[in-house]
Tab-separated table of C-alpha atoms and ligand atoms in Angstrom:
chain	number	residue	atom	x	y	z
A	1	UNK	CA	-57.549	31.944	87.482
A	2	UNK	CA	-55.532	31.853	84.262
A	3	UNK	CA	-53.038	29.007	84.164
A	4	UNK	CA	-49.667	28.829	82.452
A	5	UNK	CA	-47.907	25.498	81.803
A	6	UNK	CA	-44.286	25.851	82.859
A	7	UNK	CA	-41.502	23.506	81.771
A	8	UNK	CA	-39.921	22.855	85.160
A	9	UNK	CA	-37.200	20.482	83.958
A	10	UNK	CA	-35.960	18.326	81.130
A	11	UNK	CA	-34.387	14.849	81.002
A	12	UNK	CA	-32.987	12.636	78.277
A	13	UNK	CA	-31.554	9.199	77.678
A	14	UNK	CA	-30.014	7.260	74.801
A	15	UNK	CA	-29.060	3.574	74.924
A	16	UNK	CA	-25.464	2.334	74.870
A	17	UNK	CA	-22.611	3.626	72.764
A	18	UNK	CA	-23.054	5.593	69.536
A	19	UNK	CA	-23.080	3.566	66.326
A	20	UNK	CA	-21.225	5.655	63.757
A	21	UNK	CA	-21.784	5.754	60.015
A	22	UNK	CA	-18.487	3.860	59.667
A	23	UNK	CA	-19.865	1.185	62.013
A	24	UNK	CA	-22.847	0.730	59.669
A	25	UNK	CA	-20.468	0.240	56.736
A	26	UNK	CA	-18.543	-2.319	58.813
A	27	UNK	CA	-21.849	-4.092	59.504
A	28	UNK	CA	-22.265	-4.551	55.753
A	29	UNK	CA	-24.626	-1.711	54.794
A	30	UNK	CA	-23.916	-0.396	51.299
A	31	UNK	CA	-23.428	3.235	52.315
A	32	UNK	CA	-20.705	5.708	53.299
A	33	UNK	CA	-20.060	8.269	56.007
A	34	UNK	CA	-19.747	10.868	53.265
A	35	UNK	CA	-23.191	10.119	51.728
A	36	UNK	CA	-25.002	10.109	55.078
A	37	UNK	CA	-23.341	13.280	56.376
A	38	UNK	CA	-23.739	15.183	53.157
A	39	UNK	CA	-27.438	14.339	52.674
A	40	UNK	CA	-28.604	14.356	56.298
A	41	UNK	CA	-25.984	15.679	58.734
A	42	UNK	CA	-26.082	12.398	60.672
A	43	UNK	CA	-22.788	11.090	62.062
A	44	UNK	CA	-24.029	8.480	64.550
A	45	UNK	CA	-27.109	7.078	66.240
A	46	UNK	CA	-27.862	4.879	69.269
A	47	UNK	CA	-29.395	1.456	68.763
A	48	UNK	CA	-31.121	-0.144	71.742
A	49	UNK	CA	-30.162	-3.782	72.386
A	50	UNK	CA	-33.141	-6.202	72.277
A	51	UNK	CA	-33.589	-6.213	76.061
A	52	UNK	CA	-33.917	-2.407	76.235
A	53	UNK	CA	-37.503	-1.337	75.575
A	54	UNK	CA	-39.045	2.035	74.802
A	55	UNK	CA	-40.338	2.157	78.395
A	56	UNK	CA	-36.783	1.709	79.760
A	57	UNK	CA	-35.608	4.762	77.828
A	58	UNK	CA	-38.714	6.711	78.852
A	59	UNK	CA	-38.222	5.804	82.521
A	60	UNK	CA	-34.548	6.861	82.442
A	61	UNK	CA	-35.402	10.213	80.813
A	62	UNK	CA	-38.315	10.811	83.207
A	63	UNK	CA	-36.155	10.030	86.258
A	64	UNK	CA	-33.663	12.698	85.202
A	65	UNK	CA	-36.488	15.204	84.633
A	66	UNK	CA	-37.964	14.444	88.091
A	67	UNK	CA	-34.530	14.800	89.694
A	68	UNK	CA	-33.867	18.119	87.960
A	69	UNK	CA	-37.287	19.429	89.065
A	70	UNK	CA	-36.654	18.206	92.610
A	71	UNK	CA	-39.983	16.445	92.816
A	72	UNK	CA	-40.908	12.843	93.497
A	73	UNK	CA	-42.880	10.525	91.205
A	74	UNK	CA	-45.943	10.640	93.490
A	75	UNK	CA	-46.290	14.369	92.810
A	76	UNK	CA	-47.074	13.680	89.135
A	77	UNK	CA	-50.777	13.571	88.257
A	78	UNK	CA	-50.654	13.005	84.470
A	79	UNK	CA	-48.390	11.050	82.108
A	80	UNK	CA	-48.517	11.522	78.347
A	81	UNK	CA	-46.028	9.519	76.335
A	82	UNK	CA	-45.512	10.030	72.614
A	83	UNK	CA	-44.256	6.965	70.769
A	84	UNK	CA	-44.553	5.062	67.527
A	85	UNK	CA	-42.725	2.080	69.011
A	86	UNK	CA	-44.657	1.041	72.142
A	87	UNK	CA	-43.440	-1.903	74.232
A	88	UNK	CA	-46.673	-3.734	73.467
A	89	UNK	CA	-49.630	-3.107	71.182
A	90	UNK	CA	-51.489	-2.541	74.424
A	91	UNK	CA	-51.560	-1.403	77.174
A	92	UNK	CA	-49.997	1.985	76.631
A	93	UNK	CA	-46.287	2.303	77.384
A	94	UNK	CA	-47.229	5.228	79.647
A	95	UNK	CA	-48.761	2.874	82.227
A	96	UNK	CA	-45.575	0.822	82.456
A	97	UNK	CA	-43.701	4.078	83.035
A	98	UNK	CA	-46.270	5.060	85.696
A	99	UNK	CA	-45.781	1.798	87.607
A	100	UNK	CA	-41.986	1.706	87.240
A	101	UNK	CA	-41.512	5.286	88.438
A	102	UNK	CA	-43.814	4.740	91.417
A	103	UNK	CA	-46.347	7.343	90.334
A	104	UNK	CA	-49.670	7.212	92.143
A	105	UNK	CA	-52.087	4.526	90.936
A	106	UNK	CA	-55.180	6.209	89.530
A	107	UNK	CA	-53.596	9.120	87.702
A	108	UNK	CA	-54.292	9.260	83.940
A	109	UNK	CA	-51.516	7.840	81.763
A	110	UNK	CA	-51.742	7.319	78.028
A	111	UNK	CA	-49.779	7.238	74.767
A	112	UNK	CA	-49.999	9.563	71.798
A	113	UNK	CA	-49.161	8.440	68.278
A	114	UNK	CA	-48.230	11.227	65.888
A	115	UNK	CA	-44.889	9.770	64.756
A	116	UNK	CA	-42.155	12.447	64.575
A	117	UNK	CA	-44.602	15.166	65.633
A	118	UNK	CA	-45.543	13.104	68.690
A	119	UNK	CA	-43.788	15.216	71.300
A	120	UNK	CA	-45.298	18.446	70.014
A	121	UNK	CA	-48.742	16.794	70.081
A	122	UNK	CA	-48.118	15.437	73.600
A	123	UNK	CA	-46.900	18.789	74.945
A	124	UNK	CA	-49.897	20.604	73.434
A	125	UNK	CA	-52.263	18.010	74.935
A	126	UNK	CA	-50.678	18.229	78.384
A	127	UNK	CA	-50.854	22.028	78.191
A	128	UNK	CA	-54.592	21.788	77.463
A	129	UNK	CA	-55.109	19.401	80.428
A	130	UNK	CA	-53.296	21.763	82.780
A	131	UNK	CA	-55.135	24.839	81.513
A	132	UNK	CA	-58.464	23.006	81.884
A	133	UNK	CA	-57.605	22.220	85.499
A	134	UNK	CA	-57.600	18.451	84.839
A	135	UNK	CA	-54.046	18.034	86.090
A	136	UNK	CA	-51.419	20.039	87.928
A	137	UNK	CA	-48.067	18.405	87.189
A	138	UNK	CA	-47.484	16.299	84.091
A	139	UNK	CA	-44.707	14.119	82.783
A	140	UNK	CA	-44.557	14.567	79.026
A	141	UNK	CA	-42.308	12.057	77.320
A	142	UNK	CA	-41.149	11.282	73.791
A	143	UNK	CA	-39.610	7.806	73.631
A	144	UNK	CA	-38.697	5.525	70.761
A	145	UNK	CA	-36.929	2.354	69.777
A	146	UNK	CA	-37.435	3.314	66.168
A	147	UNK	CA	-34.603	1.096	64.961
A	148	UNK	CA	-36.943	-1.869	65.645
A	149	UNK	CA	-38.955	-0.752	62.606
A	150	UNK	CA	-35.974	-0.582	60.254
A	151	UNK	CA	-35.387	-2.835	57.294
A	152	UNK	CA	-31.591	-3.100	57.360
A	153	UNK	CA	-31.700	-4.118	53.669
A	154	UNK	CA	-33.089	-0.661	52.778
A	155	UNK	CA	-30.141	1.714	52.892
A	156	UNK	CA	-32.323	4.696	51.997
A	157	UNK	CA	-34.030	4.530	55.422
A	158	UNK	CA	-31.955	2.371	57.811
A	159	UNK	CA	-29.141	4.923	58.118
A	160	UNK	CA	-31.494	7.710	59.207
A	161	UNK	CA	-33.019	6.669	62.519
A	162	UNK	CA	-31.977	6.086	66.117
A	163	UNK	CA	-33.337	5.297	69.582
A	164	UNK	CA	-33.756	7.494	72.659
A	165	UNK	CA	-36.116	9.335	74.957
A	166	UNK	CA	-36.639	12.799	76.363
A	167	UNK	CA	-39.007	14.035	79.038
A	168	UNK	CA	-40.216	17.244	80.619
A	169	UNK	CA	-42.038	18.021	83.843
A	170	UNK	CA	-44.831	20.439	82.991
A	171	UNK	CA	-46.406	22.324	85.885
A	172	UNK	CA	-49.515	24.542	86.153
A	173	UNK	CA	-48.722	27.987	87.578
A	174	UNK	CA	-51.054	30.946	88.038
A	175	UNK	CA	-50.281	33.510	85.338
A	176	UNK	CA	-49.168	36.118	87.918
A	177	UNK	CA	-46.505	33.753	89.274
A	178	UNK	CA	-45.437	32.547	85.823
A	179	UNK	CA	-44.706	36.016	84.486
A	180	UNK	CA	-43.808	35.563	80.840
A	181	UNK	CA	-42.763	31.914	81.296
A	182	UNK	CA	-44.667	28.916	80.007
A	183	UNK	CA	-46.287	27.519	76.893
A	184	UNK	CA	-47.526	30.452	74.860
A	185	UNK	CA	-49.172	28.698	71.920
A	186	UNK	CA	-49.424	25.341	70.173
A	187	UNK	CA	-50.305	24.657	66.544
A	188	UNK	CA	-51.115	21.101	65.449
A	189	UNK	CA	-51.864	19.846	61.939
A	190	UNK	CA	-52.385	16.616	60.002
A	191	UNK	CA	-53.129	15.657	56.405
A	192	UNK	CA	-54.003	11.995	55.975
A	193	UNK	CA	-53.992	12.183	52.176
A	194	UNK	CA	-50.226	11.580	52.455
A	195	UNK	CA	-50.559	8.413	54.540
A	196	UNK	CA	-48.506	6.281	52.118
A	197	UNK	CA	-45.466	8.539	51.907
A	198	UNK	CA	-44.055	7.569	55.301
A	199	UNK	CA	-45.473	4.519	57.055
A	200	UNK	CA	-44.873	0.947	58.116
A	201	UNK	CA	-45.869	-1.848	55.771
A	202	UNK	CA	-47.638	-3.623	58.620
A	203	UNK	CA	-50.001	-3.020	61.508
A	204	UNK	CA	-52.181	-4.840	63.995
A	205	UNK	CA	-55.414	-4.457	62.053
A	206	UNK	CA	-53.792	-4.917	58.652
A	207	UNK	CA	-51.626	-8.010	59.060
A	208	UNK	CA	-50.966	-8.480	62.787
A	209	UNK	CA	-47.356	-7.340	62.332
A	210	UNK	CA	-45.442	-4.194	63.287
A	211	UNK	CA	-44.081	-3.946	59.745
A	212	UNK	CA	-41.032	-2.091	58.455
A	213	UNK	CA	-40.654	1.620	57.874
A	214	UNK	CA	-40.981	2.749	54.261
A	215	UNK	CA	-40.522	6.296	53.006
A	216	UNK	CA	-40.755	8.300	49.820
A	217	UNK	CA	-37.821	10.446	50.950
A	218	UNK	CA	-37.996	13.120	48.286
A	219	UNK	CA	-41.725	13.800	48.804
A	220	UNK	CA	-41.366	13.793	52.588
A	221	UNK	CA	-38.490	16.243	52.258
A	222	UNK	CA	-40.497	18.536	49.982
A	223	UNK	CA	-43.493	18.574	52.318
A	224	UNK	CA	-41.340	18.952	55.426
A	225	UNK	CA	-39.698	22.082	54.073
A	226	UNK	CA	-43.064	23.617	53.089
A	227	UNK	CA	-45.129	22.615	56.108
A	228	UNK	CA	-42.463	23.635	58.618
A	229	UNK	CA	-42.053	27.021	56.947
A	230	UNK	CA	-45.849	27.447	57.155
A	231	UNK	CA	-46.177	26.437	60.791
A	232	UNK	CA	-43.325	28.619	62.070
A	233	UNK	CA	-44.886	31.561	60.211
A	234	UNK	CA	-48.309	30.698	61.677
A	235	UNK	CA	-46.769	30.653	65.171
A	236	UNK	CA	-45.082	34.038	64.801
A	237	UNK	CA	-48.182	35.626	63.288
A	238	UNK	CA	-50.396	34.181	66.011
A	239	UNK	CA	-48.318	35.980	68.639
A	240	UNK	CA	-47.596	38.977	66.446
A	241	UNK	CA	-43.846	38.596	66.959
A	242	UNK	CA	-40.854	38.567	64.620
A	243	UNK	CA	-38.334	35.749	64.485
A	244	UNK	CA	-35.670	37.930	66.121
A	245	UNK	CA	-37.713	37.627	69.337
A	246	UNK	CA	-36.829	33.924	69.413
A	247	UNK	CA	-33.825	32.802	71.419
A	248	UNK	CA	-33.796	29.222	70.136
A	249	UNK	CA	-35.195	27.031	67.424
A	250	UNK	CA	-35.539	23.494	68.821
A	251	UNK	CA	-36.525	21.465	65.756
A	252	UNK	CA	-37.325	17.823	65.158
A	253	UNK	CA	-34.075	16.316	63.954
A	254	UNK	CA	-34.824	14.520	60.674
A	255	UNK	CA	-32.378	16.137	58.301
A	256	UNK	CA	-29.894	18.972	58.899
A	257	UNK	CA	-30.746	20.409	55.480
A	258	UNK	CA	-34.445	20.666	56.385
A	259	UNK	CA	-33.497	22.376	59.670
A	260	UNK	CA	-31.168	24.804	57.866
A	261	UNK	CA	-33.973	25.624	55.447
A	262	UNK	CA	-36.394	26.416	58.309
A	263	UNK	CA	-33.755	28.536	60.078
A	264	UNK	CA	-33.087	30.425	56.831
A	265	UNK	CA	-36.821	31.052	56.352
A	266	UNK	CA	-36.883	32.501	59.856
A	267	UNK	CA	-33.711	34.479	59.228
A	268	UNK	CA	-32.176	32.765	62.263
A	269	UNK	CA	-28.440	32.024	62.347
A	270	UNK	CA	-27.571	28.352	62.963
A	271	UNK	CA	-25.984	29.439	66.280
A	272	UNK	CA	-29.562	29.852	67.549
A	273	UNK	CA	-30.591	26.332	66.511
A	274	UNK	CA	-30.179	23.281	68.758
A	275	UNK	CA	-28.752	20.529	66.537
A	276	UNK	CA	-28.401	16.986	67.833
A	277	UNK	CA	-28.877	15.090	64.593
A	278	UNK	CA	-25.132	14.555	64.182
A	279	UNK	CA	-25.004	12.272	67.211
A	280	UNK	CA	-28.596	10.976	67.511
A	281	UNK	CA	-29.946	10.668	63.967
A	282	UNK	CA	-33.725	10.879	63.727
A	283	UNK	CA	-35.243	9.629	66.989
A	284	UNK	CA	-38.814	10.493	65.968
A	285	UNK	CA	-40.897	11.602	68.977
A	286	UNK	CA	-37.784	11.685	71.172
A	287	UNK	CA	-35.796	14.130	69.087
A	288	UNK	CA	-37.264	17.437	70.331
A	289	UNK	CA	-37.092	16.649	74.079
A	290	UNK	CA	-33.569	15.249	73.568
A	291	UNK	CA	-32.574	18.477	71.805
A	292	UNK	CA	-34.216	20.521	74.568
A	293	UNK	CA	-32.300	18.479	77.161
A	294	UNK	CA	-29.039	19.066	75.318
A	295	UNK	CA	-29.754	22.795	75.066
A	296	UNK	CA	-30.523	23.094	78.787
A	297	UNK	CA	-27.699	20.831	79.981
A	298	UNK	CA	-25.080	22.678	77.926
A	299	UNK	CA	-26.282	25.957	79.457
A	300	UNK	CA	-27.381	27.427	76.137
A	301	UNK	CA	-31.135	27.390	76.823
A	302	UNK	CA	-31.725	29.405	79.989
A	303	UNK	CA	-34.751	30.300	82.048
A	304	UNK	CA	-36.627	33.104	80.294
A	305	UNK	CA	-35.491	32.112	76.800
A	306	UNK	CA	-38.136	31.969	74.072
A	307	UNK	CA	-38.007	28.630	72.228
A	308	UNK	CA	-39.826	27.518	69.091
A	309	UNK	CA	-40.305	23.760	68.917
A	310	UNK	CA	-41.393	22.333	65.557
A	311	UNK	CA	-41.787	18.933	63.916
A	312	UNK	CA	-43.115	17.128	60.889
A	313	UNK	CA	-43.633	13.412	60.382
A	314	UNK	CA	-45.655	10.517	59.030
A	315	UNK	CA	-49.345	11.095	58.431
A	316	UNK	CA	-48.413	13.736	57.521
A	317	UNK	CA	-48.529	15.405	60.906
A	318	UNK	CA	-46.784	18.647	61.775
A	319	UNK	CA	-46.893	21.301	64.429
A	320	UNK	CA	-45.161	23.720	66.748
A	321	UNK	CA	-45.071	24.838	70.352
A	322	UNK	CA	-43.872	28.275	71.411
A	323	UNK	CA	-42.590	28.230	74.965
A	324	UNK	CA	-40.712	30.587	77.260
A	325	UNK	CA	-38.473	28.446	79.482
B	1	UT7	O1	-38.847	12.352	60.472
B	1	UT7	C1	-39.783	12.306	59.444
B	1	UT7	C2	-39.398	13.201	58.360
B	1	UT7	N1	-38.384	12.577	57.531
B	1	UT7	C3	-37.689	13.334	56.721
B	1	UT7	O2	-37.848	14.524	56.796
B	1	UT7	C4	-36.771	12.712	55.700
B	1	UT7	C5	-36.907	13.478	54.394
B	1	UT7	N2	-36.087	12.978	53.295
B	1	UT7	C6	-34.758	13.098	53.273
B	1	UT7	O3	-34.163	13.581	54.212
B	1	UT7	C7	-34.021	12.688	52.025
B	1	UT7	O4	-34.967	12.377	51.002
B	1	UT7	C8	-33.090	11.477	52.242
B	1	UT7	C9	-31.889	11.908	53.064
B	1	UT7	C10	-33.825	10.371	52.955
B	1	UT7	C11	-32.565	10.957	50.894
B	1	UT7	O5	-31.929	11.980	50.172
B	1	UT7	P1	-32.226	12.134	48.616
B	1	UT7	O6	-31.381	13.235	48.119
B	1	UT7	O7	-33.699	12.269	48.441
B	1	UT7	O8	-31.658	10.779	48.036
B	1	UT7	P2	-32.398	9.704	47.133
B	1	UT7	O9	-33.275	8.841	47.966
B	1	UT7	O10	-32.998	10.360	45.931
B	1	UT7	O11	-31.177	8.862	46.633
B	1	UT7	C12	-30.152	9.438	45.835
B	1	UT7	C13	-29.110	8.382	45.543
B	1	UT7	C14	-29.712	7.120	44.923
B	1	UT7	O12	-28.763	6.634	43.987
B	1	UT7	P3	-28.947	6.875	42.392
B	1	UT7	O13	-30.272	6.277	42.063
B	1	UT7	O14	-28.942	8.379	42.245
B	1	UT7	O15	-27.777	6.191	41.821
B	1	UT7	C15	-29.799	6.162	46.082
B	1	UT7	O16	-29.733	4.813	45.667
B	1	UT7	O17	-28.477	7.970	46.746
B	1	UT7	C16	-28.563	6.534	46.875
B	1	UT7	N3	-28.686	6.206	48.294
B	1	UT7	C17	-27.636	5.965	49.077
B	1	UT7	N4	-26.322	5.937	48.829
B	1	UT7	C18	-25.500	5.666	49.854
B	1	UT7	C19	-29.825	6.120	49.035
B	1	UT7	N5	-29.509	5.828	50.296
B	1	UT7	C20	-28.167	5.730	50.363
B	1	UT7	C21	-27.259	5.448	51.379
B	1	UT7	N6	-25.954	5.440	51.107
B	1	UT7	N7	-27.665	5.217	52.646
């Protein structure tokens, strides 16, 4: 029996009130609303207070996804959580989510680390599990408290990122029942020769610290534009479709200019792009599921719509998932 992985539902969560660009200036950061908006499209971000952990955001997003799917936590048989900011070095944040949600003990639950491409990697992995018959109903989560990695003295990075989580319930359906719905293809890539361009300056094995985020912004930008153009082309060619077949581009939200460039390459008007960067900033692995949640909740993304999800991040890693909702 051929299996299709269907996105049954989407959930999302961001902590507290938005912190605007003006708020950052008030907090003493040498920046301006004008600079941040012009260069990135970011207007605000959410910053989790110290007592709110990545798992709390993941749990909140997952609860919404479960509610929307109308299923209970004990019907989940796989949890994959993408994060760069786990609660603890170990165990995986996914197991805390498993216990807190009341999922069955014994189901597999693990984290994936692919930075901003994390959700695309997690979704592709869950899809492979379902298609291999290893699981039937998965929670796939992207969750971050990325602001914990920020050096607030470095204005070139600290204004860019935010915290949040998004989640989907992914369910295995026989192809006949799925019709055209489900994950159609996934394309994952990495190139470790660029490891130093976007990284933390610490790590467990290196210096027993989490470290702070550092980025060569211009080089990351240049590669993002190129690699994303390549991977969206690869996706279309793989399915032998043209970009006008797409209903929505649901991109990782790192920079509005990068997103506009990808949309232009595809010949897609910005009306067909889900943009959340203005209010969320870059939430790393959480940004795509949060954008998907926004698209679904606002009634723009409907059942049957063809969506192209794409991301690029530290590593470098990049990738895409083509899915019919
Ligand atoms: O999610 C992972 C993927 N990440 C990305 O895709 C991010 C890719 N990179 C970028 O989006 C852009 O490189 C940035 C938005 C991060 C930076 O834009 P940029 O045009 O590359 O700016 P820059 O770093 O070259 O800085 C230009 C100027 C500098 O001043 P001078 O030397 O020209 O006088 C910076 O000091 O802007 C200054 N600057 C700022 N000014 C006000 C840097 N950060 C700020 C700031 N506020 N926050």
